Amino acid sequence: MGDLSVSVRLYGEVVEDQVLRVGRMARIGEADDAVVSFPGADLVIVRAGDRLLVRGRALEEGDALELSLGAVDVTVEHTLRGTTPSEFFGAFDARFLAVVALVTAIGTWMDAADGWLDNNPLGLSMGQDHAVLDQRAAARGQEEASVQRTTLGSAASAPQTSPADVDDDAAQGPRHLPDDARSGTAWNAWYRRAVPSDDQSADAYGRLRSDSLDAGAHRLVAQAAYDNDEFDVAVWHYRWLVKHYPDDRDAQLRLARAERRRGRLSKEIALYRGILAEDPEQPEALGGLAVALARTGRLDEASPLVDELQAIAPMAPFTDMTVGLISAMQGHDRQALDALDRAVGARAQLTREMQIELRRDLAIDPAFADLRKDKRMRAILHRHMGAAAPTPVR
């Protein structure tokens, strides 16, 4: 696997140029523990198999990401691998080998391996056999069942999933990705500016190394991954939470959002149906289910859900976003733009997190792909936000 090249330029002059080995995670930017320091951003780079995940992008070998931070410009590149390493070296991270040697010497290899696998953010990145995960889960079943009974009475009925289930089905819809080059407008940059910096995930990963059952740490890592558009990582941790805490509706809704961004519509639909079985008037589940059904062409099923949502929350921005998404899918641009106008105008009713979710929809949801190229949509944002609205790509 390739390394990470980081080049920092100040007023065009190179002031830092390093190539870093990224085992599981590295940090660059403003943080005190950054391995490469520069002002203007705090970036966490996570290795996921042969890719490096950074700021909403999955960098394959040879891919690069350029950031402009005022007078500072930063280029991060996933370098092409050099000379071919031995089979043994290529299969394991060097630090991991050192840990293996240590724990083997003291007779605790199985415990350490168990903890390492639980802390792998994707549960997939080292290509481990699914059967190994299932055997490990079975071995820990009695211990986890005891923990579940003490933390949540109904946890024993948790769905039986494993980390390997993250990619256990094909997408039924497109993945939600930036398309600024096609739209001619910096929608993604506009949305990313509103996303809070990730200042807790590094600590949360450390907590998971100590205790793989730390639900709070799983939540922090999942939210940080989702905020960084690393939806596969977010899904892995939210599935863990739903498995261990099946009555946690917040985790179910967040998992549904993440599955939606991955195009896993069948899983998203199942999650919303499960929530509505317990709470038939849950607004986000109603709207989310309507949109997911519309994406699969089941407008006859989506329409009554929209009517129900409008009856329950007629003035809510979320309701208008639901109408806007479905109208855009149908090609009803005028109706979609009118709904977006109302939603953006009433965005102050939303929590900060849901305002970011609204921006995320506008910036990367495939339903709005055509409208993102339409000057009328950009005009709506300018009317409500002035200079803070998206600008044309330079």
GROMACS .gro file of C-alpha atoms in nm:
model
  394
    1MET     CA    1   0.000   0.000   0.000
    2GLY     CA    2   0.114   0.354  -0.070
    3ASP     CA    3   0.223   0.624   0.174
    4LEU     CA    4   0.091   0.975   0.233
    5SER     CA    5   0.278   1.266   0.078
    6VAL     CA    6   0.208   1.604   0.240
    7SER     CA    7   0.329   1.925   0.076
    8VAL     CA    8   0.267   2.262   0.242
    9ARG     CA    9   0.320   2.588   0.054
   10LEU     CA   10   0.316   2.940   0.199
   11TYR     CA   11   0.252   3.204  -0.066
   12GLY     CA   12   0.357   2.947  -0.325
   13GLU     CA   13   0.684   2.852  -0.155
   14VAL     CA   14   0.723   2.497  -0.025
   15VAL     CA   15   0.778   2.508   0.352
   16GLU     CA   16   0.704   2.144   0.435
   17ASP     CA   17   0.732   1.832   0.222
   18GLN     CA   18   0.705   1.494   0.393
   19VAL     CA   19   0.609   1.136   0.309
   20LEU     CA   20   0.436   0.959   0.598
   21ARG     CA   21   0.355   0.597   0.668
   22VAL     CA   22  -0.010   0.572   0.772
   23GLY     CA   23  -0.088   0.261   0.971
   24ARG     CA   24  -0.441   0.311   1.103
   25MET     CA   25  -0.463   0.685   1.137
   26ALA     CA   26  -0.255   1.002   1.114
   27ARG     CA   27  -0.329   1.364   1.194
   28ILE     CA   28  -0.203   1.674   1.015
   29GLY     CA   29  -0.278   2.043   1.055
   30GLU     CA   30  -0.348   2.250   1.364
   31ALA     CA   31  -0.375   1.975   1.628
   32ASP     CA   32  -0.106   1.953   1.894
   33ASP     CA   33  -0.032   1.591   1.798
   34ALA     CA   34  -0.022   1.657   1.422
   35VAL     CA   35   0.271   1.486   1.247
   36VAL     CA   36   0.277   1.770   0.992
   37SER     CA   37   0.174   2.112   1.122
   38PHE     CA   38   0.009   2.397   0.936
   39PRO     CA   39  -0.266   2.649   1.019
   40GLY     CA   40  -0.620   2.655   0.888
   41ALA     CA   41  -0.739   2.295   0.917
   42ASP     CA   42  -0.728   1.984   1.133
   43LEU     CA   43  -0.728   1.671   0.916
   44VAL     CA   44  -0.752   1.308   1.025
   45ILE     CA   45  -0.634   1.053   0.768
   46VAL     CA   46  -0.768   0.700   0.818
   47ARG     CA   47  -0.644   0.395   0.634
   48ALA     CA   48  -0.919   0.171   0.497
   49GLY     CA   49  -0.752  -0.120   0.322
   50ASP     CA   50  -0.567   0.014   0.020
   51ARG     CA   51  -0.731   0.356   0.043
   52LEU     CA   52  -0.674   0.662   0.257
   53LEU     CA   53  -0.986   0.842   0.379
   54VAL     CA   54  -0.950   1.219   0.417
   55ARG     CA   55  -1.211   1.492   0.430
   56GLY     CA   56  -1.485   1.314   0.245
   57ARG     CA   57  -1.255   1.160  -0.014
   58ALA     CA   58  -1.128   0.806  -0.052
   59LEU     CA   59  -0.784   0.839  -0.208
   60GLU     CA   60  -0.667   0.545  -0.414
   61GLU     CA   61  -0.296   0.514  -0.489
   62GLY     CA   62  -0.196   0.806  -0.711
   63ASP     CA   63  -0.493   1.024  -0.605
   64ALA     CA   64  -0.429   1.368  -0.457
   65LEU     CA   65  -0.635   1.628  -0.272
   66GLU     CA   66  -0.549   1.998  -0.275
   67LEU     CA   67  -0.663   2.240  -0.004
   68SER     CA   68  -0.645   2.618  -0.017
   69LEU     CA   69  -0.629   2.771   0.332
   70GLY     CA   70  -0.570   3.137   0.264
   71ALA     CA   71  -0.200   3.198   0.226
   72VAL     CA   72  -0.136   2.828   0.285
   73ASP     CA   73  -0.191   2.559   0.020
   74VAL     CA   74  -0.172   2.193   0.112
   75THR     CA   75  -0.148   1.893  -0.120
   76VAL     CA   76  -0.200   1.544   0.021
   77GLU     CA   77  -0.131   1.253  -0.212
   78HIS     CA   78  -0.166   0.878  -0.170
   79THR     CA   79   0.162   0.777  -0.328
   80LEU     CA   80   0.205   0.479  -0.554
   81ARG     CA   81   0.370   0.188  -0.380
   82GLY     CA   82   0.739   0.150  -0.447
   83THR     CA   83   0.938  -0.172  -0.453
   84THR     CA   84   0.732  -0.478  -0.388
   85PRO     CA   85   0.763  -0.583  -0.024
   86SER     CA   86   0.776  -0.939   0.089
   87GLU     CA   87   0.444  -1.119   0.124
   88PHE     CA   88   0.481  -1.124   0.501
   89PHE     CA   89   0.559  -0.753   0.528
   90GLY     CA   90   0.277  -0.655   0.291
   91ALA     CA   91   0.017  -0.838   0.496
   92PHE     CA   92   0.074  -0.656   0.826
   93ASP     CA   93   0.146  -0.309   0.957
   94ALA     CA   94   0.496  -0.291   1.112
   95ARG     CA   95   0.362  -0.159   1.443
   96PHE     CA   96   0.113  -0.442   1.448
   97LEU     CA   97   0.396  -0.696   1.411
   98ALA     CA   98   0.572  -0.541   1.707
   99VAL     CA   99   0.257  -0.576   1.914
  100VAL     CA  100   0.220  -0.939   1.803
  101ALA     CA  101   0.573  -1.015   1.917
  102LEU     CA  102   0.517  -0.852   2.253
  103VAL     CA  103   0.185  -1.008   2.339
  104THR     CA  104   0.292  -1.349   2.213
  105ALA     CA  105   0.588  -1.335   2.449
  106ILE     CA  106   0.359  -1.278   2.745
  107GLY     CA  107   0.096  -1.529   2.634
  108THR     CA  108  -0.186  -1.282   2.559
  109TRP     CA  109  -0.199  -1.287   2.179
  110MET     CA  110  -0.566  -1.383   2.152
  111ASP     CA  111  -0.686  -1.100   2.376
  112ALA     CA  112  -0.477  -0.844   2.189
  113ALA     CA  113  -0.589  -0.970   1.848
  114ASP     CA  114  -0.950  -0.956   1.963
  115GLY     CA  115  -0.912  -0.594   2.070
  116TRP     CA  116  -0.733  -0.498   1.749
  117LEU     CA  117  -1.006  -0.642   1.527
  118ASP     CA  118  -1.276  -0.459   1.724
  119ASN     CA  119  -1.089  -0.131   1.682
  120ASN     CA  120  -1.050  -0.164   1.304
  121PRO     CA  121  -1.286   0.113   1.186
  122LEU     CA  122  -1.412  -0.079   0.884
  123GLY     CA  123  -1.377  -0.433   1.010
  124LEU     CA  124  -1.254  -0.504   0.658
  125SER     CA  125  -0.935  -0.316   0.591
  126MET     CA  126  -0.694  -0.603   0.651
  127GLY     CA  127  -0.904  -0.844   0.445
  128GLN     CA  128  -0.966  -1.083   0.733
  129ASP     CA  129  -1.183  -1.387   0.675
  130HIS     CA  130  -1.547  -1.337   0.775
  131ALA     CA  131  -1.538  -1.676   0.945
  132VAL     CA  132  -1.267  -1.553   1.181
  133LEU     CA  133  -1.490  -1.265   1.285
  134ASP     CA  134  -1.784  -1.498   1.339
  135GLN     CA  135  -1.574  -1.736   1.551
  136ARG     CA  136  -1.444  -1.445   1.758
  137ALA     CA  137  -1.797  -1.312   1.804
  138ALA     CA  138  -1.920  -1.656   1.916
  139ALA     CA  139  -1.636  -1.687   2.166
  140ARG     CA  140  -1.731  -1.354   2.318
  141GLY     CA  141  -2.105  -1.415   2.302
  142GLN     CA  142  -2.153  -1.502   2.667
  143GLU     CA  143  -1.952  -1.202   2.788
  144GLU     CA  144  -2.131  -0.956   2.559
  145ALA     CA  145  -2.472  -1.097   2.645
  146SER     CA  146  -2.399  -1.025   3.010
  147VAL     CA  147  -2.296  -0.670   2.927
  148GLN     CA  148  -2.606  -0.620   2.715
  149ARG     CA  149  -2.839  -0.740   2.991
  150THR     CA  150  -2.691  -0.494   3.237
  151THR     CA  151  -2.688  -0.196   3.000
  152LEU     CA  152  -3.015  -0.244   2.815
  153GLY     CA  153  -3.277  -0.498   2.907
  154SER     CA  154  -3.377  -0.590   2.553
  155ALA     CA  155  -3.028  -0.600   2.405
  156ALA     CA  156  -3.039  -0.977   2.381
  157SER     CA  157  -3.269  -0.936   2.082
  158ALA     CA  158  -3.008  -0.735   1.889
  159PRO     CA  159  -2.979  -0.817   1.518
  160GLN     CA  160  -2.699  -1.062   1.448
  161THR     CA  161  -2.449  -0.873   1.233
  162SER     CA  162  -2.073  -0.872   1.209
  163PRO     CA  163  -1.822  -0.613   1.089
  164ALA     CA  164  -1.802  -0.800   0.760
  165ASP     CA  165  -2.167  -0.710   0.690
  166VAL     CA  166  -2.079  -0.354   0.590
  167ASP     CA  167  -2.060  -0.452   0.224
  168ASP     CA  168  -2.281  -0.758   0.230
  169ASP     CA  169  -2.520  -0.627  -0.034
  170ALA     CA  170  -2.511  -0.430  -0.356
  171ALA     CA  171  -2.619  -0.069  -0.370
  172GLN     CA  172  -2.966  -0.007  -0.510
  173GLY     CA  173  -2.894   0.359  -0.573
  174PRO     CA  174  -2.597   0.587  -0.644
  175ARG     CA  175  -2.351   0.679  -0.373
  176HIS     CA  176  -2.374   1.041  -0.262
  177LEU     CA  177  -2.061   1.214  -0.396
  178PRO     CA  178  -1.957   1.570  -0.483
  179ASP     CA  179  -2.019   1.679  -0.842
  180ASP     CA  180  -1.890   2.037  -0.835
  181ALA     CA  181  -1.698   1.990  -1.159
  182ARG     CA  182  -2.021   1.901  -1.339
  183SER     CA  183  -2.243   2.158  -1.169
  184GLY     CA  184  -1.995   2.444  -1.209
  185THR     CA  185  -2.071   2.552  -0.851
  186ALA     CA  186  -1.875   2.484  -0.532
  187TRP     CA  187  -2.162   2.313  -0.355
  188ASN     CA  188  -1.939   2.065  -0.175
  189ALA     CA  189  -1.695   2.331  -0.054
  190TRP     CA  190  -1.992   2.534   0.073
  191TYR     CA  191  -2.131   2.235   0.261
  192ARG     CA  192  -1.792   2.133   0.403
  193ARG     CA  193  -1.739   2.480   0.551
  194ALA     CA  194  -2.033   2.420   0.785
  195VAL     CA  195  -1.912   2.082   0.912
  196PRO     CA  196  -1.748   2.106   1.256
  197SER     CA  197  -1.384   2.007   1.286
  198ASP     CA  198  -1.315   1.658   1.415
  199ASP     CA  199  -1.150   1.705   1.755
  200GLN     CA  200  -1.269   1.393   1.939
  201SER     CA  201  -1.231   1.092   1.712
  202ALA     CA  202  -0.862   1.037   1.790
  203ASP     CA  203  -0.944   1.016   2.161
  204ALA     CA  204  -1.243   0.793   2.085
  205TYR     CA  205  -1.024   0.550   1.887
  206GLY     CA  206  -0.793   0.537   2.188
  207ARG     CA  207  -1.087   0.455   2.413
  208LEU     CA  208  -1.191   0.172   2.181
  209ARG     CA  209  -0.843   0.026   2.199
  210SER     CA  210  -0.890   0.003   2.576
  211ASP     CA  211  -1.254  -0.105   2.569
  212SER     CA  212  -1.415  -0.225   2.246
  213LEU     CA  213  -1.758  -0.214   2.418
  214ASP     CA  214  -1.740   0.161   2.485
  215ALA     CA  215  -2.066   0.274   2.324
  216GLY     CA  216  -1.986   0.643   2.369
  217ALA     CA  217  -1.662   0.601   2.177
  218HIS     CA  218  -1.843   0.415   1.898
  219ARG     CA  219  -2.086   0.708   1.873
  220LEU     CA  220  -1.807   0.964   1.853
  221VAL     CA  221  -1.618   0.770   1.587
  222ALA     CA  222  -1.935   0.709   1.386
  223GLN     CA  223  -2.039   1.074   1.394
  224ALA     CA  224  -1.689   1.195   1.306
  225ALA     CA  225  -1.678   0.953   1.012
  226TYR     CA  226  -2.020   1.062   0.890
  227ASP     CA  227  -1.923   1.429   0.920
  228ASN     CA  228  -1.617   1.351   0.710
  229ASP     CA  229  -1.830   1.173   0.446
  230GLU     CA  230  -1.665   0.842   0.538
  231PHE     CA  231  -1.998   0.664   0.526
  232ASP     CA  232  -1.864   0.306   0.528
  233VAL     CA  233  -1.684   0.370   0.856
  234ALA     CA  234  -1.992   0.537   1.002
  235VAL     CA  235  -2.212   0.242   0.903
  236TRP     CA  236  -1.979  -0.007   1.071
  237HIS     CA  237  -1.998   0.173   1.408
  238TYR     CA  238  -2.370   0.256   1.389
  239ARG     CA  239  -2.443  -0.109   1.309
  240TRP     CA  240  -2.245  -0.205   1.617
  241LEU     CA  241  -2.460   0.031   1.824
  242VAL     CA  242  -2.788  -0.095   1.675
  243LYS     CA  243  -2.679  -0.454   1.737
  244HIS     CA  244  -2.593  -0.394   2.100
  245TYR     CA  245  -2.866  -0.137   2.174
  246PRO     CA  246  -3.163  -0.230   1.951
  247ASP     CA  247  -3.395   0.019   2.123
  248ASP     CA  248  -3.167   0.314   2.045
  249ARG     CA  249  -3.380   0.501   1.790
  250ASP     CA  250  -3.122   0.776   1.746
  251ALA     CA  251  -2.862   0.520   1.637
  252GLN     CA  252  -3.115   0.362   1.400
  253LEU     CA  253  -3.191   0.699   1.237
  254ARG     CA  254  -2.823   0.782   1.203
  255LEU     CA  255  -2.753   0.440   1.054
  256ALA     CA  256  -3.035   0.496   0.804
  257ARG     CA  257  -2.881   0.830   0.701
  258ALA     CA  258  -2.543   0.667   0.648
  259GLU     CA  259  -2.690   0.376   0.450
  260ARG     CA  260  -2.875   0.632   0.238
  261ARG     CA  261  -2.547   0.806   0.151
  262ARG     CA  262  -2.403   0.469   0.041
  263GLY     CA  263  -2.701   0.393  -0.184
  264ARG     CA  264  -2.806   0.093   0.030
  265LEU     CA  265  -3.176   0.168  -0.009
  266SER     CA  266  -3.308  -0.170   0.105
  267LYS     CA  267  -3.129  -0.138   0.438
  268GLU     CA  268  -3.242   0.224   0.474
  269ILE     CA  269  -3.604   0.126   0.407
  270ALA     CA  270  -3.589  -0.161   0.658
  271LEU     CA  271  -3.455   0.069   0.927
  272TYR     CA  272  -3.728   0.329   0.873
  273ARG     CA  273  -3.997   0.062   0.873
  274GLY     CA  274  -3.865  -0.071   1.202
  275ILE     CA  275  -3.877   0.275   1.359
  276LEU     CA  276  -4.228   0.344   1.229
  277ALA     CA  277  -4.349   0.011   1.367
  278GLU     CA  278  -4.277   0.153   1.714
  279ASP     CA  279  -4.359   0.519   1.640
  280PRO     CA  280  -4.586   0.560   1.333
  281GLU     CA  281  -4.555   0.940   1.336
  282GLN     CA  282  -4.176   0.975   1.361
  283PRO     CA  283  -4.118   1.260   1.108
  284GLU     CA  284  -3.764   1.175   0.992
  285ALA     CA  285  -3.854   0.809   0.943
  286LEU     CA  286  -4.169   0.903   0.748
  287GLY     CA  287  -3.983   1.145   0.523
  288GLY     CA  288  -3.680   0.921   0.486
  289LEU     CA  289  -3.894   0.621   0.393
  290ALA     CA  290  -4.088   0.827   0.137
  291VAL     CA  291  -3.766   0.946  -0.030
  292ALA     CA  292  -3.609   0.598  -0.028
  293LEU     CA  293  -3.920   0.444  -0.184
  294ALA     CA  294  -3.927   0.718  -0.448
  295ARG     CA  295  -3.565   0.643  -0.535
  296THR     CA  296  -3.667   0.285  -0.610
  297GLY     CA  297  -3.955   0.404  -0.831
  298ARG     CA  298  -4.229   0.316  -0.581
  299LEU     CA  299  -4.400   0.654  -0.595
  300ASP     CA  300  -4.740   0.499  -0.525
  301GLU     CA  301  -4.608   0.395  -0.182
  302ALA     CA  302  -4.418   0.719  -0.123
  303SER     CA  303  -4.708   0.955  -0.194
  304PRO     CA  304  -4.930   0.867   0.107
  305LEU     CA  305  -4.627   0.894   0.335
  306VAL     CA  306  -4.563   1.248   0.211
  307ASP     CA  307  -4.930   1.334   0.274
  308GLU     CA  308  -4.899   1.196   0.626
  309LEU     CA  309  -4.579   1.392   0.688
  310GLN     CA  310  -4.738   1.714   0.566
  311ALA     CA  311  -5.031   1.656   0.802
  312ILE     CA  312  -4.800   1.594   1.100
  313ALA     CA  313  -4.541   1.867   1.033
  314PRO     CA  314  -4.675   2.099   0.761
  315MET     CA  315  -4.434   2.389   0.828
  316ALA     CA  316  -4.118   2.193   0.908
  317PRO     CA  317  -3.813   2.242   0.683
  318PHE     CA  318  -3.765   1.865   0.684
  319THR     CA  319  -4.106   1.822   0.523
  320ASP     CA  320  -4.018   2.069   0.248
  321MET     CA  321  -3.686   1.895   0.186
  322THR     CA  322  -3.873   1.567   0.147
  323VAL     CA  323  -4.106   1.727  -0.108
  324GLY     CA  324  -3.809   1.888  -0.283
  325LEU     CA  325  -3.617   1.562  -0.315
  326ILE     CA  326  -3.909   1.363  -0.452
  327SER     CA  327  -4.013   1.643  -0.687
  328ALA     CA  328  -3.657   1.665  -0.821
  329MET     CA  329  -3.652   1.290  -0.885
  330GLN     CA  330  -3.971   1.327  -1.088
  331GLY     CA  331  -3.829   1.614  -1.291
  332HIS     CA  332  -4.073   1.867  -1.143
  333ASP     CA  333  -3.809   2.140  -1.113
  334ARG     CA  334  -4.041   2.428  -1.029
  335GLN     CA  335  -4.209   2.236  -0.748
  336ALA     CA  336  -3.872   2.121  -0.619
  337LEU     CA  337  -3.726   2.473  -0.619
  338ASP     CA  338  -4.030   2.614  -0.440
  339ALA     CA  339  -3.993   2.347  -0.170
  340LEU     CA  340  -3.620   2.418  -0.134
  341ASP     CA  341  -3.692   2.790  -0.107
  342ARG     CA  342  -3.923   2.723   0.188
  343ALA     CA  343  -3.682   2.478   0.351
  344VAL     CA  344  -3.379   2.706   0.329
  345GLY     CA  345  -3.584   3.005   0.445
  346ALA     CA  346  -3.697   2.816   0.757
  347ARG     CA  347  -3.361   2.653   0.834
  348ALA     CA  348  -3.331   2.841   1.165
  349GLN     CA  349  -3.594   2.602   1.305
  350LEU     CA  350  -3.346   2.316   1.269
  351THR     CA  351  -3.071   2.212   1.506
  352ARG     CA  352  -2.718   2.286   1.391
  353GLU     CA  353  -2.671   1.920   1.302
  354MET     CA  354  -2.985   1.911   1.087
  355GLN     CA  355  -2.887   2.237   0.916
  356ILE     CA  356  -2.567   2.063   0.812
  357GLU     CA  357  -2.774   1.766   0.694
  358LEU     CA  358  -2.980   2.005   0.480
  359ARG     CA  359  -2.660   2.139   0.326
  360ARG     CA  360  -2.536   1.784   0.271
  361ASP     CA  361  -2.855   1.704   0.079
  362LEU     CA  362  -2.823   2.014  -0.136
  363ALA     CA  363  -2.453   1.953  -0.203
  364ILE     CA  364  -2.424   1.579  -0.273
  365ASP     CA  365  -2.764   1.408  -0.294
  366PRO     CA  366  -2.793   1.265  -0.649
  367ALA     CA  367  -3.160   1.371  -0.661
  368PHE     CA  368  -3.045   1.733  -0.692
  369ALA     CA  369  -2.771   1.667  -0.950
  370ASP     CA  370  -2.953   1.847  -1.231
  371LEU     CA  371  -3.071   2.133  -1.011
  372ARG     CA  372  -2.718   2.196  -0.883
  373LYS     CA  373  -2.638   2.306  -1.240
  374ASP     CA  374  -2.943   2.536  -1.245
  375LYS     CA  375  -2.880   2.903  -1.165
  376ARG     CA  376  -3.222   2.924  -1.003
  377MET     CA  377  -3.116   2.693  -0.722
  378ARG     CA  378  -2.803   2.895  -0.658
  379ALA     CA  379  -3.017   3.212  -0.661
  380ILE     CA  380  -3.234   3.071  -0.382
  381LEU     CA  381  -2.928   3.027  -0.161
  382HIS     CA  382  -2.802   3.376  -0.245
  383ARG     CA  383  -3.138   3.528  -0.155
  384HIS     CA  384  -3.136   3.362   0.187
  385MET     CA  385  -2.763   3.359   0.267
  386GLY     CA  386  -2.602   3.637   0.067
  387ALA     CA  387  -2.223   3.607   0.045
  388ALA     CA  388  -2.231   3.283   0.245
  389ALA     CA  389  -2.407   3.102  -0.043
  390PRO     CA  390  -2.225   2.867  -0.283
  391THR     CA  391  -2.014   3.034  -0.551
  392PRO     CA  392  -1.919   2.928  -0.904
  393VAL     CA  393  -1.620   2.698  -0.936
  394ARG     CA  394  -1.313   2.899  -1.032
   0.00000   0.00000   0.00000
